[in-house]
Coordinates of C-alpha atoms in Angstrom, one line a residue:
M81 CA -6.6 55.9 7.5
L82 CA -3.2 58.0 9.0
L83 CA -5.1 60.8 11.5
I84 CA -2.0 63.7 12.6
S85 CA -2.7 67.1 14.5
Q86 CA -2.5 69.9 13.5
N87 CA 0.0 70.3 16.0
M88 CA 2.3 69.2 13.5
G89 CA 2.5 72.9 12.2
N90 CA 4.5 73.9 15.4
Y91 CA 8.0 72.2 13.9
D92 CA 9.2 71.8 10.6
L93 CA 7.5 68.1 9.7
K94 CA 6.3 67.4 6.1
L95 CA 2.1 66.1 6.0
P96 CA 3.1 62.5 4.8
K97 CA 1.1 62.5 1.3
D98 CA -1.5 59.9 2.5
A99 CA -1.9 61.6 5.9
I100 CA -5.4 63.6 7.1
L101 CA -4.6 66.5 8.9
R102 CA -6.7 66.9 12.5
I103 CA -7.9 70.0 12.8
N104 CA -9.4 69.6 16.7
L105 CA -11.4 73.1 17.1
A106 CA -11.6 73.3 20.7
W107 CA -7.6 74.4 20.1
C108 CA -8.6 76.9 17.6
N109 CA -8.7 80.7 18.7
T110 CA -10.3 81.4 16.1
L111 CA -12.2 80.6 12.5
N112 CA -10.2 82.4 11.6
E113 CA -7.0 79.9 12.8
L114 CA -8.7 77.6 10.9
K115 CA -9.8 79.4 7.8
V116 CA -4.9 80.4 7.5
I117 CA -4.6 76.3 8.3
L118 CA -7.2 75.7 6.2
A119 CA -5.0 77.0 3.8
K120 CA -1.8 76.3 4.3
N121 CA -2.8 72.4 3.3
K122 CA -4.2 72.8 0.3
E123 CA -3.0 69.6 -1.2
S124 CA -4.2 67.7 2.2
E125 CA -7.2 66.3 3.3
F126 CA -8.6 67.7 6.2
F127 CA -11.0 65.9 9.5
I128 CA -12.4 68.5 11.4
D129 CA -13.6 67.5 14.8
L130 CA -15.8 69.4 17.0
P131 CA -16.2 69.5 21.0
V132 CA -19.9 69.3 21.7
G133 CA -20.0 69.4 25.5
R134 CA -16.7 70.3 26.1
V135 CA -16.4 71.6 29.4
K136 CA -12.7 70.8 29.6
P137 CA -10.4 74.0 28.5
P138 CA -9.6 75.2 25.7
N139 CA -12.8 75.3 25.5
N140 CA -13.3 76.7 22.1
K141 CA -16.9 76.8 20.8
Y142 CA -18.7 77.3 17.3
S143 CA -21.3 76.6 15.8
L144 CA -22.4 74.2 12.9
D145 CA -23.5 77.7 11.0
D146 CA -20.1 79.5 11.5
L147 CA -18.6 76.3 9.9
I148 CA -20.5 75.8 7.6
P149 CA -19.4 78.4 4.5
I150 CA -16.0 77.4 5.4
I151 CA -16.9 73.7 5.0
E152 CA -18.6 74.4 1.9
S153 CA -15.4 76.2 0.4
N154 CA -12.9 73.6 1.8
K155 CA -13.4 70.8 -0.2
Q156 CA -10.4 69.5 0.9
I157 CA -12.1 68.8 4.4
R158 CA -13.4 64.9 4.3
Y159 CA -14.2 64.6 7.7
F160 CA -15.8 66.0 10.8
A161 CA -15.9 64.3 14.0
V162 CA -19.1 64.6 16.4
S163 CA -18.1 65.0 20.3
N164 CA -20.4 63.0 22.9
V165 CA -23.0 61.3 20.8
E166 CA -25.1 59.2 22.3
S167 CA -28.6 58.0 20.0
K168 CA -28.7 59.2 16.1
N169 CA -30.9 62.5 17.5
D170 CA -27.4 63.8 18.1
L171 CA -26.4 63.8 15.0
Q172 CA -29.0 65.4 13.5
P173 CA -28.5 68.4 13.3
F174 CA -25.3 67.7 11.4
L175 CA -27.2 65.4 8.5
D176 CA -29.3 67.9 8.1
K177 CA -27.1 70.7 7.2
L178 CA -22.9 69.4 6.2
P179 CA -23.1 68.9 2.8
D180 CA -23.4 64.9 1.5
H181 CA -19.2 64.8 1.3
I182 CA -18.4 64.9 4.2
N183 CA -18.1 61.8 6.5
I184 CA -20.0 62.7 9.7
V185 CA -17.7 61.1 12.3
P186 CA -19.3 60.1 16.2
K187 CA -16.7 60.2 19.0
I188 CA -17.6 57.5 21.0
E189 CA -16.9 58.5 24.6
S190 CA -20.3 57.3 27.3
P191 CA -21.1 53.7 27.9
N192 CA -24.6 54.7 26.6
S193 CA -23.0 55.4 23.7
I194 CA -21.6 52.2 22.6
L195 CA -25.6 50.6 23.8
N196 CA -26.8 52.5 20.7
I197 CA -23.9 52.6 18.0
K198 CA -25.8 50.3 15.8
E199 CA -28.5 52.8 16.2
I200 CA -25.6 55.9 15.3
C201 CA -23.9 54.7 12.4
D202 CA -27.5 53.2 11.1
A203 CA -27.9 57.1 10.7
L204 CA -24.4 57.8 8.9
K205 CA -24.9 58.7 5.2
T206 CA -21.7 57.9 3.8
E207 CA -20.6 54.4 2.3
E208 CA -17.8 54.5 4.3
K209 CA -18.1 54.5 8.2
V210 CA -16.6 55.4 10.4
V211 CA -16.6 56.1 14.9
M212 CA -13.7 58.1 16.7
L213 CA -13.0 55.9 20.2
D214 CA -12.3 58.5 22.9
H215 CA -11.0 55.9 25.9
D216 CA -10.1 58.6 28.5
D217 CA -13.6 60.2 28.0
L218 CA -14.8 56.4 28.0
F219 CA -13.1 56.0 31.2
S220 CA -14.4 59.0 32.6
S221 CA -18.5 58.4 32.0
I222 CA -17.8 55.3 34.0
I223 CA -16.2 57.1 36.6
R224 CA -19.1 59.4 36.6
K225 CA -21.1 57.2 37.0
N226 CA -20.6 54.7 39.4
E227 CA -20.4 51.9 37.1
N228 CA -17.4 49.2 38.0
K229 CA -14.3 49.6 36.5
N230 CA -14.3 46.8 34.8
N231 CA -16.7 47.9 32.4
F232 CA -14.6 49.6 30.6
Q233 CA -12.6 47.2 28.9
K234 CA -16.5 46.0 28.5
Y235 CA -17.1 48.9 26.7
I236 CA -14.3 48.7 24.2
R237 CA -14.9 45.2 23.0
K238 CA -18.0 45.5 22.3
L239 CA -17.5 47.8 20.4
I240 CA -14.8 46.5 18.4
D241 CA -16.6 43.5 18.0
F242 CA -19.4 46.1 16.3
C243 CA -17.0 47.4 14.3
E244 CA -15.0 44.6 12.7
K245 CA -18.7 42.7 11.6
E246 CA -20.0 46.1 10.0
N247 CA -16.5 46.7 8.7
I248 CA -16.6 50.1 9.9
S249 CA -13.2 51.7 10.5
L250 CA -12.9 52.4 14.7
L251 CA -10.1 55.4 15.4
R252 CA -9.1 55.2 18.7
T253 CA -7.9 58.5 20.6
V254 CA -6.0 58.3 23.7
G255 CA -4.6 60.8 26.0

């Protein structure tokens, strides 16, 4: 999967045909801005990233209920990432409300997420399963919990091994 940031729109670049445009809603100042991006790129598939529990700026917040009509009217939205998923319970509102054609992508950002990865992935409805690891947030979480920093690589290895064994696509963000 080739994910390209919404920031590509700031440059005169053509989106490759097989690329998926990632829209991080933290960086959309209004839902109208999201609608404009979707309308300008009708031929593209989209990966929408909803920051849940985000405290660092930018900190735009949108409710799932606000997003549902936009998602339902834009069938080119194929993926919907949810931040700070630590258990299947964190996914439940999204599993209940998002259309079945949407592939929910749990963002893995803490040791608890990795310890619960099987439960999280088992809750996903789609045949193609995808998770996203945020390295920076995982490391920050380890520091906040006063865990040994050397556990960082162990958690990453545990997640990689699980995804490889279960044939789950692992997207990795850094920076």
